[in-house]
Amino acid sequence: MTGAPEIHVLYSQEEIAERVKAIATKIRQDELKDLLFVAVLKGSFIFAADLARALHEVGVEPEIEFLHLSSYGANTVSSGTVTILKDIASDVSNRDVILVDDILESGRTLRFAADMIKERGAKSVRVAALLDKPMYRKADIEADYKGFDCPDKFVVGYGMDMGHAWRQLPFIGFIPQDGDK
Ligand code: IMP
Ligand code: MG
């Protein structure tokens, strides 16, 4: 592609795969029952796919669902309001649920999702976030399973986008700004 910006690798495919495996092992140790694994679209789709297969490798057999929420407009600044674009179809009552997302930033999206699932009668709601940006937290929520602490950069790849581009990258990267090496 001509005119594409140079993207610096923040976390390589190998580093991500190692963390995904570690998260799957931790989930198995928690011995969750009747597990419902909810991928929060769109950004989590590659992480969720890899984590689901890593769970299979360690003998965990979740039901897999998809929840599409929007807290962003076309820009990169959170509007603070969350809307449901596509709801899950499964009954969550009395089940252990894991919400799987790409980045926990303000936490508003996952706080909204966790409250909604809890109100529907889930036994427990946990959060698996590939990246954590605690410096921007606004809502009271933390990841039970975390891939990496993310530096204060806008990252792309491995499912995550900037203006709808770069989700296809197999690694997590960032577009260098002035001041980045
Ligand atoms: P929040 O925790 O409600 O603020 O929402 C976090 C969501 O914002 C993530 O799931 C991403 O979809 C998006 N997001 C936040 N930071 C980034 C980034 O650096 N790159 C791409 N998407 C981001
Ligand atoms: Mg998201």
mmCIF file of C-alpha atoms and ligand atoms in Angstrom:
data_model
loop_
_atom_site.group_PDB
_atom_site.id
_atom_site.type_symbol
_atom_site.label_atom_id
_atom_site.label_comp_id
_atom_site.label_asym_id
_atom_site.label_seq_id
_atom_site.Cartn_x
_atom_site.Cartn_y
_atom_site.Cartn_z
ATOM 1 C CA MET A 1 0.000 0.000 0.000
ATOM 2 C CA THR A 2 1.502 3.359 -0.924
ATOM 3 C CA GLY A 3 1.517 6.192 1.557
ATOM 4 C CA ALA A 4 1.011 3.861 4.541
ATOM 5 C CA PRO A 5 2.521 5.198 7.749
ATOM 6 C CA GLU A 6 5.272 3.264 9.411
ATOM 7 C CA ILE A 7 3.884 1.286 12.336
ATOM 8 C CA HIS A 8 6.147 0.450 15.253
ATOM 9 C CA VAL A 9 5.693 -2.925 16.898
ATOM 10 C CA LEU A 10 4.723 -2.624 20.555
ATOM 11 C CA TYR A 11 3.912 -6.290 21.203
ATOM 12 C CA SER A 12 4.897 -8.975 18.702
ATOM 13 C CA GLN A 13 2.809 -11.975 17.680
ATOM 14 C CA GLU A 14 5.021 -14.179 19.859
ATOM 15 C CA GLU A 15 4.669 -11.950 22.936
ATOM 16 C CA ILE A 16 0.902 -11.802 22.486
ATOM 17 C CA ALA A 17 0.629 -15.579 22.055
ATOM 18 C CA GLU A 18 2.523 -16.100 25.303
ATOM 19 C CA ARG A 19 0.198 -13.795 27.251
ATOM 20 C CA VAL A 20 -2.920 -15.358 25.682
ATOM 21 C CA LYS A 21 -1.722 -18.789 26.801
ATOM 22 C CA ALA A 22 -1.053 -17.506 30.323
ATOM 23 C CA ILE A 23 -4.536 -15.971 30.523
ATOM 24 C CA ALA A 24 -6.126 -19.255 29.391
ATOM 25 C CA THR A 25 -4.215 -21.126 32.090
ATOM 26 C CA LYS A 26 -5.381 -18.638 34.737
ATOM 27 C CA ILE A 27 -8.992 -18.965 33.580
ATOM 28 C CA ARG A 28 -8.762 -22.742 33.825
ATOM 29 C CA GLN A 29 -7.448 -22.459 37.376
ATOM 30 C CA ASP A 30 -10.533 -20.460 38.357
ATOM 31 C CA GLU A 31 -12.710 -23.522 37.581
ATOM 32 C CA LEU A 32 -15.635 -21.515 36.230
ATOM 33 C CA LYS A 33 -18.930 -23.296 35.759
ATOM 34 C CA ASP A 34 -21.210 -23.218 32.711
ATOM 35 C CA LEU A 35 -18.871 -20.604 31.277
ATOM 36 C CA LEU A 36 -20.158 -17.979 28.868
ATOM 37 C CA PHE A 37 -17.373 -16.193 26.998
ATOM 38 C CA VAL A 38 -18.597 -12.866 25.595
ATOM 39 C CA ALA A 39 -16.429 -11.156 22.977
ATOM 40 C CA VAL A 40 -17.066 -7.416 23.049
ATOM 41 C CA LEU A 41 -16.952 -6.314 19.396
ATOM 42 C CA LYS A 42 -15.313 -5.122 17.357
ATOM 43 C CA GLY A 43 -11.836 -4.672 18.779
ATOM 44 C CA SER A 44 -11.650 -7.982 20.631
ATOM 45 C CA PHE A 45 -12.304 -10.258 17.675
ATOM 46 C CA ILE A 46 -8.752 -11.519 17.142
ATOM 47 C CA PHE A 47 -7.913 -11.695 20.863
ATOM 48 C CA ALA A 48 -11.192 -13.529 21.506
ATOM 49 C CA ALA A 49 -10.519 -16.013 18.696
ATOM 50 C CA ASP A 50 -7.011 -16.745 19.965
ATOM 51 C CA LEU A 51 -8.109 -16.902 23.607
ATOM 52 C CA ALA A 52 -10.974 -19.275 22.758
ATOM 53 C CA ARG A 53 -8.527 -21.655 21.067
ATOM 54 C CA ALA A 54 -6.058 -21.315 23.944
ATOM 55 C CA LEU A 55 -8.897 -22.253 26.316
ATOM 56 C CA HIS A 56 -9.549 -25.353 24.240
ATOM 57 C CA GLU A 57 -5.875 -26.280 24.574
ATOM 58 C CA VAL A 58 -6.192 -26.245 28.377
ATOM 59 C CA GLY A 59 -9.505 -28.099 28.397
ATOM 60 C CA VAL A 60 -11.956 -25.239 29.028
ATOM 61 C CA GLU A 61 -15.149 -25.444 26.957
ATOM 62 C CA PRO A 62 -17.026 -22.127 27.005
ATOM 63 C CA GLU A 63 -20.097 -21.092 25.100
ATOM 64 C CA ILE A 64 -19.082 -18.159 22.917
ATOM 65 C CA GLU A 65 -21.217 -15.074 22.366
ATOM 66 C CA PHE A 66 -20.794 -11.633 20.843
ATOM 67 C CA LEU A 67 -21.796 -8.265 22.225
ATOM 68 C CA HIS A 68 -21.345 -5.187 20.093
ATOM 69 C CA LEU A 69 -21.219 -1.959 22.064
ATOM 70 C CA SER A 70 -20.359 1.523 20.952
ATOM 71 C CA SER A 71 -18.975 4.253 23.154
ATOM 72 C CA TYR A 72 -17.040 6.002 20.433
ATOM 73 C CA GLY A 73 -18.120 8.014 17.434
ATOM 74 C CA ALA A 74 -15.855 8.078 14.395
ATOM 75 C CA ASN A 75 -13.112 9.777 16.383
ATOM 76 C CA THR A 76 -10.830 8.474 19.098
ATOM 77 C CA VAL A 77 -12.282 10.363 22.061
ATOM 78 C CA SER A 78 -14.758 8.465 24.209
ATOM 79 C CA SER A 79 -18.183 10.107 24.285
ATOM 80 C CA GLY A 80 -18.955 8.459 27.604
ATOM 81 C CA THR A 81 -22.296 7.007 26.565
ATOM 82 C CA VAL A 82 -22.589 3.343 25.698
ATOM 83 C CA THR A 83 -25.160 1.927 23.287
ATOM 84 C CA ILE A 84 -25.908 -1.697 22.409
ATOM 85 C CA LEU A 85 -25.441 -2.314 18.689
ATOM 86 C CA LYS A 86 -25.874 -6.098 18.986
ATOM 87 C CA ASP A 87 -26.935 -7.909 22.131
ATOM 88 C CA ILE A 88 -26.104 -11.477 23.161
ATOM 89 C CA ALA A 89 -28.854 -14.060 22.700
ATOM 90 C CA SER A 90 -27.942 -16.466 25.509
ATOM 91 C CA ASP A 91 -29.482 -16.633 28.949
ATOM 92 C CA VAL A 92 -26.844 -15.641 31.498
ATOM 93 C CA SER A 93 -28.717 -16.534 34.676
ATOM 94 C CA ASN A 94 -26.616 -18.432 37.189
ATOM 95 C CA ARG A 95 -23.655 -18.625 34.858
ATOM 96 C CA ASP A 96 -20.036 -17.547 35.142
ATOM 97 C CA VAL A 97 -19.425 -14.951 32.443
ATOM 98 C CA ILE A 98 -16.168 -13.559 31.061
ATOM 99 C CA LEU A 99 -16.304 -10.318 29.087
ATOM 100 C CA VAL A 100 -13.442 -10.298 26.583
ATOM 101 C CA ASP A 101 -12.267 -6.943 25.287
ATOM 102 C CA ASP A 102 -9.277 -5.406 23.579
ATOM 103 C CA ILE A 103 -8.555 -2.405 25.817
ATOM 104 C CA LEU A 104 -9.755 -1.372 29.249
ATOM 105 C CA GLU A 105 -9.402 2.392 29.161
ATOM 106 C CA SER A 106 -12.023 4.627 30.800
ATOM 107 C CA GLY A 107 -13.757 1.373 31.729
ATOM 108 C CA ARG A 108 -17.156 2.809 30.815
ATOM 109 C CA THR A 109 -17.827 0.215 28.122
ATOM 110 C CA LEU A 110 -17.013 -2.766 30.309
ATOM 111 C CA ARG A 111 -18.670 -1.294 33.409
ATOM 112 C CA PHE A 112 -21.857 -0.924 31.357
ATOM 113 C CA ALA A 113 -21.572 -4.490 30.004
ATOM 114 C CA ALA A 114 -20.750 -6.005 33.395
ATOM 115 C CA ASP A 115 -23.684 -4.231 35.084
ATOM 116 C CA MET A 116 -26.044 -5.366 32.327
ATOM 117 C CA ILE A 117 -24.948 -9.012 32.541
ATOM 118 C CA LYS A 118 -25.091 -8.949 36.336
ATOM 119 C CA GLU A 119 -28.601 -7.470 36.296
ATOM 120 C CA ARG A 120 -29.676 -10.346 34.066
ATOM 121 C CA GLY A 121 -28.740 -12.758 36.831
ATOM 122 C CA ALA A 122 -25.222 -13.970 36.063
ATOM 123 C CA LYS A 123 -23.526 -15.750 38.962
ATOM 124 C CA SER A 124 -20.244 -13.934 38.269
ATOM 125 C CA VAL A 125 -18.897 -11.488 35.707
ATOM 126 C CA ARG A 126 -15.163 -11.317 35.027
ATOM 127 C CA VAL A 127 -13.196 -9.189 32.594
ATOM 128 C CA ALA A 128 -10.410 -10.343 30.284
ATOM 129 C CA ALA A 129 -8.686 -7.370 28.666
ATOM 130 C CA LEU A 130 -5.740 -7.722 26.348
ATOM 131 C CA LEU A 131 -4.494 -4.236 27.206
ATOM 132 C CA ASP A 132 -4.961 -2.047 30.263
ATOM 133 C CA LYS A 133 -4.670 1.760 30.175
ATOM 134 C CA PRO A 134 -5.296 2.557 33.853
ATOM 135 C CA MET A 135 -4.258 6.215 33.426
ATOM 136 C CA TYR A 136 -7.614 6.976 31.758
ATOM 137 C CA ARG A 137 -9.910 5.045 34.087
ATOM 138 C CA LYS A 138 -13.222 6.783 34.848
ATOM 139 C CA ALA A 139 -15.396 3.846 35.914
ATOM 140 C CA ASP A 140 -14.815 1.497 38.836
ATOM 141 C CA ILE A 141 -13.674 -1.660 37.050
ATOM 142 C CA GLU A 142 -10.471 -3.700 36.759
ATOM 143 C CA ALA A 143 -9.421 -6.636 34.608
ATOM 144 C CA ASP A 144 -9.442 -10.071 36.234
ATOM 145 C CA TYR A 145 -7.258 -11.304 33.386
ATOM 146 C CA LYS A 146 -4.891 -8.934 31.623
ATOM 147 C CA GLY A 147 -2.486 -9.234 28.707
ATOM 148 C CA PHE A 148 -0.294 -6.154 29.078
ATOM 149 C CA ASP A 149 -0.183 -2.745 30.736
ATOM 150 C CA CYS A 150 -0.384 -0.469 27.719
ATOM 151 C CA PRO A 151 1.703 2.692 27.519
ATOM 152 C CA ASP A 152 -0.111 5.955 26.887
ATOM 153 C CA LYS A 153 -0.274 5.535 23.112
ATOM 154 C CA PHE A 154 -3.046 4.971 20.626
ATOM 155 C CA VAL A 155 -2.428 1.424 19.466
ATOM 156 C CA VAL A 156 -3.589 -0.500 16.417
ATOM 157 C CA GLY A 157 -3.536 -4.042 15.116
ATOM 158 C CA TYR A 158 -4.538 -7.464 16.430
ATOM 159 C CA GLY A 159 -8.168 -6.370 16.052
ATOM 160 C CA MET A 160 -7.753 -2.745 17.090
ATOM 161 C CA ASP A 161 -8.313 0.104 14.696
ATOM 162 C CA MET A 162 -7.636 3.734 14.063
ATOM 163 C CA GLY A 163 -10.369 5.194 11.870
ATOM 164 C CA HIS A 164 -11.410 1.663 10.803
ATOM 165 C CA ALA A 165 -7.913 0.755 9.587
ATOM 166 C CA TRP A 166 -5.203 -1.632 10.812
ATOM 167 C CA ARG A 167 -7.333 -4.299 12.529
ATOM 168 C CA GLN A 168 -5.718 -6.946 10.302
ATOM 169 C CA LEU A 169 -2.183 -6.519 11.645
ATOM 170 C CA PRO A 170 -0.972 -9.679 13.433
ATOM 171 C CA PHE A 171 0.894 -7.598 16.061
ATOM 172 C CA ILE A 172 0.035 -4.609 18.286
ATOM 173 C CA GLY A 173 1.672 -1.416 17.117
ATOM 174 C CA PHE A 174 1.459 2.331 17.136
ATOM 175 C CA ILE A 175 2.012 5.089 14.632
ATOM 176 C CA PRO A 176 4.984 7.101 15.888
ATOM 177 C CA GLN A 177 4.335 10.740 16.749
ATOM 178 C CA ASP A 178 6.880 13.477 17.289
ATOM 179 C CA GLY A 179 8.804 12.514 20.387
ATOM 180 C CA ASP A 180 8.655 8.741 19.742
ATOM 181 C CA LYS A 181 11.899 7.071 18.819
HETATM 182 P P1 IMP B 1 -13.404 2.470 27.477
HETATM 183 O O1 IMP B 1 -12.686 1.574 28.448
HETATM 184 O O2 IMP B 1 -14.879 2.495 27.678
HETATM 185 O O3 IMP B 1 -12.814 3.848 27.453
HETATM 186 O O4 IMP B 1 -13.273 1.899 26.017
HETATM 187 C C1 IMP B 1 -12.136 1.308 25.592
HETATM 188 C C2 IMP B 1 -12.355 1.030 24.114
HETATM 189 O O5 IMP B 1 -11.892 2.140 23.355
HETATM 190 C C3 IMP B 1 -11.530 -0.144 23.651
HETATM 191 O O6 IMP B 1 -12.240 -1.349 23.746
HETATM 192 C C4 IMP B 1 -11.228 0.221 22.217
HETATM 193 O O7 IMP B 1 -12.267 -0.209 21.374
HETATM 194 C C5 IMP B 1 -11.157 1.739 22.246
HETATM 195 N N1 IMP B 1 -9.768 2.181 22.415
HETATM 196 C C6 IMP B 1 -9.225 2.756 23.501
HETATM 197 N N2 IMP B 1 -7.906 3.005 23.325
HETATM 198 C C7 IMP B 1 -7.619 2.568 22.083
HETATM 199 C C8 IMP B 1 -6.394 2.500 21.312
HETATM 200 O O8 IMP B 1 -5.288 2.893 21.726
HETATM 201 N N3 IMP B 1 -6.499 1.945 20.071
HETATM 202 C C9 IMP B 1 -7.679 1.470 19.564
HETATM 203 N N4 IMP B 1 -8.836 1.496 20.249
HETATM 204 C C10 IMP B 1 -8.805 2.041 21.497
HETATM 205 MG MG MG B 2 -13.686 -2.153 22.468
#
